[in-house]
């Protein structure tokens, strides 16, 4: 396949480029930027010097469709909803990494993102791209999930689908590295604010909350709400998520781990830890892996789920390529079967 990347100068766009250079069946034929198309990519990103010969081009949907078989939109929310429309109208495949096509209920995008959303008939065309649970894997249009949402949904899926959770007891405490905020400058991501610090932000108002609930309700329609908090930690990449919930019935740690291992047996990028072992960020950085550790507290009748992933990998570009592989009929691991970066 030939693909184009729009928004290639952002962190997720650069990560798409890094993964796709290793893909045996995909060629990146054009890269695009709205704000930097008069510069060369290696001038902006010195680590790419002598590695990427493609010029940075302006965003012209007709030219992209002439060259490519599919386009990745690695652009911020609020931009993709405009850029995607010419491609959808032309019946051209799109994988969108923003939040513009994830929320399926009228008014949800406006409530959580604070601006007008894409036309609802366009949003309904997109398949939600949680790769392990795709409802319409042949869809030409994929709304790639958010990084927090991916971690939360993979954490809870086995227990929700097995009807083992007390639904009003779900609490999620999620932490992200600074790259999750993108390249835009702000006070909260300034070095002097993040270094040696930890900051809770968007309490009860993070835009991934409705996305998470929307997906969890597909597995358990009676679920109404979750408690969800997000914090910024002084690392470049990574999501460290801890979820807590009460169970309908007691369970041993051994049985809990077995349940997750069986559930994800055919999911190559989900690695369930053994009893008594809990994942750390460094074991997934630079990869598309999501690692999950589990524990049950019988005194509280509460399960703890510890989940880590790279917000630019499984939380963005890696999962987007996994969704490309699903759409194209490639092995899911194509271009993604590489070791995490350690240390």
Coordinates of C-alpha atoms in Angstrom, one line a residue:
X1 CA 0.0 0.0 0.0
X2 CA 1.0 3.6 -0.5
X3 CA 0.1 6.0 2.3
X4 CA 0.3 9.7 3.1
X5 CA 0.8 11.3 6.5
X6 CA -0.9 14.7 7.2
X7 CA 0.5 16.4 10.3
X8 CA 3.8 14.6 10.0
X9 CA 5.8 17.2 12.1
X10 CA 3.8 16.4 15.3
X11 CA 4.9 13.7 17.7
X12 CA 2.3 11.2 16.5
X13 CA 3.1 12.0 12.9
X14 CA 6.8 11.4 13.4
X15 CA 6.1 8.2 15.2
X16 CA 4.0 7.0 12.2
X17 CA 6.9 7.7 10.0
X18 CA 9.3 5.8 12.3
X19 CA 7.1 2.7 12.4
X20 CA 6.2 2.7 8.7
X21 CA 9.8 2.7 7.6
X22 CA 9.9 -0.8 9.0
X23 CA 6.7 -2.0 7.4
X24 CA 7.3 -4.6 4.7
X25 CA 4.1 -3.8 2.7
X26 CA 3.6 -0.1 3.1
X27 CA 5.4 2.8 1.4
X28 CA 5.0 6.4 2.6
X29 CA 4.7 8.4 -0.6
X30 CA 4.0 11.9 0.7
X31 CA 4.2 13.8 4.0
X32 CA 2.2 17.0 4.7
X33 CA 2.1 19.9 7.0
X34 CA -0.1 23.0 7.1
X35 CA 2.3 25.3 9.0
X36 CA 5.7 24.0 7.9
X37 CA 5.3 22.9 4.3
X38 CA 7.9 25.4 3.0
X39 CA 10.6 23.7 5.1
X40 CA 12.3 20.3 4.9
X41 CA 11.6 17.7 7.6
X42 CA 15.2 17.1 8.4
X43 CA 15.7 20.9 9.0
X44 CA 12.9 20.7 11.6
X45 CA 13.9 17.3 13.1
X46 CA 17.6 16.8 13.1
X47 CA 17.4 13.1 14.0
X48 CA 16.0 12.5 10.5
X49 CA 19.0 14.1 8.6
X50 CA 19.8 12.0 5.5
X51 CA 17.1 9.5 6.4
X52 CA 13.9 11.0 4.9
X53 CA 14.1 12.4 1.4
X54 CA 10.4 13.2 0.9
X55 CA 9.6 16.9 0.7
X56 CA 7.1 18.5 3.1
X57 CA 4.0 19.3 1.0
X58 CA 1.0 21.4 1.5
X59 CA -2.3 19.6 2.2
X60 CA -4.1 19.0 -1.0
X61 CA -6.7 16.2 -0.8
X62 CA -6.8 15.6 -4.6
X63 CA -3.1 15.3 -4.9
X64 CA -2.9 13.0 -1.9
X65 CA -5.6 10.7 -3.3
X66 CA -3.8 10.6 -6.7
X67 CA -0.6 9.3 -5.0
X68 CA -1.9 7.2 -2.1
X69 CA -4.2 4.3 -1.1
X70 CA -4.9 5.7 2.4
X71 CA -4.2 8.8 4.5
X72 CA -3.3 9.2 8.1
X73 CA -4.5 12.4 9.8
X74 CA -2.1 13.0 12.6
X75 CA -3.6 16.4 13.3
X76 CA -5.1 17.9 16.5
X77 CA -8.8 17.7 17.3
X78 CA -10.7 20.4 15.6
X79 CA -8.6 20.2 12.5
X80 CA -9.3 16.7 11.3
X81 CA -13.1 17.2 11.1
X82 CA -12.4 19.7 8.2
X83 CA -9.6 17.8 6.6
X84 CA -11.3 14.5 6.5
X85 CA -14.4 15.5 4.7
X86 CA -13.1 15.6 1.1
X87 CA -11.6 12.1 1.6
X88 CA -14.8 10.7 3.0
X89 CA -16.9 12.3 0.2
X90 CA -14.5 10.6 -2.3
X91 CA -14.8 7.2 -0.6
X92 CA -11.1 7.3 0.2
X93 CA -9.7 5.5 3.3
X94 CA -8.8 7.6 6.4
X95 CA -7.3 6.7 9.7
X96 CA -7.8 9.8 12.0
X97 CA -5.7 10.1 15.2
X98 CA -7.7 13.0 16.6
X99 CA -10.9 12.9 18.7
X100 CA -13.1 14.4 16.0
X101 CA -14.8 11.2 14.9
X102 CA -14.9 9.1 18.1
X103 CA -18.0 10.3 19.9
X104 CA -21.2 9.0 18.3
X105 CA -23.9 10.8 20.3
X106 CA -25.2 14.2 19.3
X107 CA -23.8 17.0 21.4
X108 CA -21.1 14.9 23.1
X109 CA -18.2 16.4 21.1
X110 CA -19.5 19.9 21.7
X111 CA -19.9 19.3 25.4
X112 CA -16.4 17.8 25.9
X113 CA -14.3 19.5 23.3
X114 CA -15.9 22.9 23.5
X115 CA -16.4 23.5 19.8
X116 CA -18.7 22.4 17.0
X117 CA -18.2 18.8 15.8
X118 CA -18.0 17.1 12.4
X119 CA -21.4 16.3 10.7
X120 CA -23.0 13.4 12.5
X121 CA -23.5 11.4 9.3
X122 CA -19.8 11.6 8.7
X123 CA -19.0 10.6 12.3
X124 CA -21.2 7.5 12.0
X125 CA -19.2 6.3 9.1
X126 CA -16.1 5.8 11.3
X127 CA -15.3 2.6 13.1
X128 CA -13.9 3.1 16.6
X129 CA -10.3 1.8 16.2
X130 CA -9.7 0.0 19.5
X131 CA -7.8 -2.7 17.5
X132 CA -8.5 -5.7 19.7
X133 CA -12.3 -5.0 19.6
X134 CA -13.0 -3.6 16.1
X135 CA -16.7 -3.9 15.2
X136 CA -16.2 -3.2 11.5
X137 CA -12.6 -4.2 10.6
X138 CA -13.2 -3.6 6.9
X139 CA -14.3 0.0 7.4
X140 CA -12.4 2.6 5.2
X141 CA -12.7 5.1 8.0
X142 CA -11.1 4.6 11.4
X143 CA -11.3 6.8 14.5
X144 CA -8.1 5.9 16.4
X145 CA -8.7 5.9 20.1
X146 CA -7.1 8.3 22.6
X147 CA -4.1 7.1 24.7
X148 CA -5.9 7.2 28.0
X149 CA -9.0 5.6 26.5
X150 CA -6.9 2.7 25.0
X151 CA -5.4 2.0 28.4
X152 CA -8.6 2.3 30.3
X153 CA -10.7 0.1 27.9
X154 CA -8.1 -2.6 27.7
X155 CA -7.8 -2.6 31.5
X156 CA -11.5 -3.2 32.1
X157 CA -12.6 -5.2 29.0
X158 CA -12.1 -8.8 30.4
X159 CA -13.9 -8.2 33.7
X160 CA -16.7 -6.2 32.1
X161 CA -17.3 -8.7 29.3
X162 CA -17.3 -11.5 32.0
X163 CA -19.9 -9.5 34.1
X164 CA -17.7 -9.5 37.1
X165 CA -17.6 -5.8 38.1
X166 CA -19.8 -3.8 40.5
X167 CA -20.5 -1.1 37.9
X168 CA -20.7 1.9 40.1
X169 CA -17.3 1.2 41.8
X170 CA -14.9 1.9 38.9
X171 CA -12.1 4.4 39.7
X172 CA -9.3 5.1 37.2
X173 CA -6.2 7.1 38.1
X174 CA -4.2 7.7 34.9
X175 CA -0.8 9.5 34.4
X176 CA 0.8 10.6 31.2
X177 CA 4.1 11.7 30.0
X178 CA 4.5 15.3 28.6
X179 CA 4.4 14.2 24.9
X180 CA 0.7 13.4 25.3
X181 CA 0.1 17.2 25.3
X182 CA 1.6 17.5 21.8
X183 CA 4.2 20.1 20.6
X184 CA 2.1 23.1 21.6
X185 CA 3.7 25.2 24.3
X186 CA 1.8 25.9 27.6
X187 CA 2.6 26.7 31.2
X188 CA 1.7 23.2 32.4
X189 CA 4.2 21.6 30.0
X190 CA 7.0 24.1 30.6
X191 CA 10.2 22.4 31.9
X192 CA 10.2 24.3 35.1
X193 CA 6.6 23.2 35.8
X194 CA 6.9 19.5 34.9
X195 CA 10.4 18.7 36.2
X196 CA 10.5 17.2 39.7
X197 CA 6.7 17.7 39.8
X198 CA 3.4 15.9 39.3
X199 CA 0.2 17.8 38.3
X200 CA -3.4 16.7 38.3
X201 CA -5.4 18.3 35.4
X202 CA -8.8 18.3 33.8
X203 CA -10.5 16.8 36.9
X204 CA -13.8 15.1 35.9
X205 CA -13.6 17.0 32.6
X206 CA -11.0 15.1 30.4
X207 CA -12.2 14.7 26.8
X208 CA -11.4 11.0 26.9
X209 CA -14.1 10.3 29.6
X210 CA -17.1 10.1 27.2
X211 CA -15.0 8.0 24.8
X212 CA -14.2 5.5 27.5
X213 CA -17.8 5.3 28.8
X214 CA -19.1 5.0 25.2
X215 CA -16.9 1.9 24.7
X216 CA -17.5 0.4 28.1
X217 CA -21.2 0.6 27.6
X218 CA -20.9 -1.6 24.5
X219 CA -19.7 -4.3 26.8
X220 CA -22.0 -3.5 29.7
X221 CA -25.0 -1.4 28.8
X222 CA -26.0 -0.8 32.5
X223 CA -22.8 1.2 33.2
X224 CA -23.5 4.8 33.7
X225 CA -20.3 6.5 34.9
X226 CA -16.8 6.1 36.1
X227 CA -14.5 8.2 38.3
X228 CA -11.5 9.2 36.1
X229 CA -8.6 11.5 36.9
X230 CA -5.5 12.4 34.9
X231 CA -2.1 13.6 36.0
X232 CA 1.0 14.8 34.2
X233 CA 4.3 13.2 35.3
X234 CA 7.8 14.3 34.4
X235 CA 8.6 11.7 31.7
X236 CA 8.6 12.2 27.9
X237 CA 6.4 9.2 27.0
X238 CA 4.1 6.7 28.6
X239 CA 0.7 6.1 30.2
X240 CA 0.7 4.6 33.7
X241 CA -2.9 3.8 34.6
X242 CA -4.2 2.2 37.8
X243 CA -7.9 1.1 37.8
X244 CA -9.9 -0.1 40.8
X245 CA -13.2 -1.8 41.1
X246 CA -15.2 -4.0 43.3
X247 CA -16.1 -7.5 42.1
X248 CA -19.5 -9.3 42.1
X249 CA -17.7 -12.4 43.6
X250 CA -14.3 -13.0 45.2
X251 CA -11.5 -14.3 43.0
X252 CA -7.9 -15.4 43.5
X253 CA -5.0 -13.6 42.0
X254 CA -4.2 -16.8 40.0
X255 CA -7.7 -17.0 38.6
X256 CA -7.7 -13.3 37.8
X257 CA -4.5 -13.5 35.8
X258 CA -5.7 -16.6 34.0
X259 CA -8.9 -14.8 33.0
X260 CA -6.9 -12.0 31.4
X261 CA -4.4 -14.3 29.8
X262 CA -7.3 -16.3 28.2
X263 CA -9.1 -13.2 27.1
X264 CA -6.0 -11.7 25.4
X265 CA -4.6 -15.0 24.1
X266 CA -5.0 -14.0 20.5
X267 CA -3.9 -10.3 21.0
X268 CA -0.2 -10.1 20.2
X269 CA 0.3 -6.7 21.7
X270 CA -1.3 -7.3 25.1
X271 CA 1.1 -8.8 27.6
X272 CA -0.5 -10.0 30.9
X273 CA 2.0 -10.1 33.8
X274 CA 2.3 -13.1 36.1
X275 CA 0.9 -13.1 39.6
X276 CA 2.6 -10.6 41.8
X277 CA 4.3 -8.8 38.9
X278 CA 3.3 -5.3 37.8
X279 CA 4.4 -3.4 34.7
X280 CA 6.7 -0.4 34.6
X281 CA 6.7 2.3 31.8
X282 CA 10.2 1.4 30.5
X283 CA 9.0 -2.1 29.4
X284 CA 6.8 -0.6 26.7
X285 CA 8.4 2.7 25.6
X286 CA 8.9 2.9 21.9
X287 CA 6.6 0.0 21.2
X288 CA 3.0 -1.0 20.5
X289 CA 2.7 -3.2 23.5
X290 CA 0.2 -2.8 26.4
X291 CA 1.2 -4.6 29.6
X292 CA -1.2 -5.3 32.4
X293 CA -0.7 -6.4 36.0
X294 CA -3.4 -7.6 38.4
X295 CA -4.2 -8.0 42.1
X296 CA -7.2 -8.8 44.2
X297 CA -7.7 -7.5 47.8
X298 CA -10.2 -9.9 49.5
X299 CA -10.6 -7.6 52.5
X300 CA -11.9 -4.8 50.3
X301 CA -13.3 -7.1 47.6
X302 CA -11.5 -4.9 45.2
X303 CA -9.4 -5.6 42.1
X304 CA -6.4 -3.4 41.1
X305 CA -5.4 -3.3 37.5
X306 CA -2.1 -1.7 36.5
X307 CA -1.7 -0.9 32.8
X308 CA 1.2 0.7 30.9
X309 CA 1.6 1.7 27.3
X310 CA 3.4 4.3 25.2
X311 CA 1.1 7.2 24.5
X312 CA 2.7 7.7 21.1
X313 CA 2.8 3.9 20.3
X314 CA -0.2 1.8 21.4
X315 CA -1.9 5.1 22.4
X316 CA -1.5 6.7 18.9
X317 CA 0.7 5.9 16.0
X318 CA 1.3 2.2 16.8
X319 CA -2.4 1.4 17.1
X320 CA -3.1 3.4 13.9
X321 CA -0.7 1.2 12.0
X322 CA -2.3 -1.9 13.7
X323 CA -5.6 -0.6 12.3
X324 CA -4.1 -0.2 8.9
X325 CA -2.9 -3.8 9.0
X326 CA -6.4 -4.9 10.0
X327 CA -8.0 -2.9 7.2
X328 CA -5.5 -4.1 4.6
X329 CA -5.5 -7.8 5.7
X330 CA -1.8 -7.7 6.7
X331 CA -0.6 -9.5 9.9
X332 CA -1.4 -7.2 12.8
X333 CA 2.3 -7.2 13.8
X334 CA 3.6 -5.9 10.4
X335 CA 5.8 -2.8 11.0
X336 CA 5.2 -3.1 14.8
X337 CA 7.0 -6.2 15.8
X338 CA 10.1 -4.5 17.4
X339 CA 11.6 -4.4 20.8
X340 CA 10.8 -1.6 23.3
X341 CA 13.5 0.9 23.9
X342 CA 15.4 0.1 27.1
X343 CA 16.7 1.5 29.2

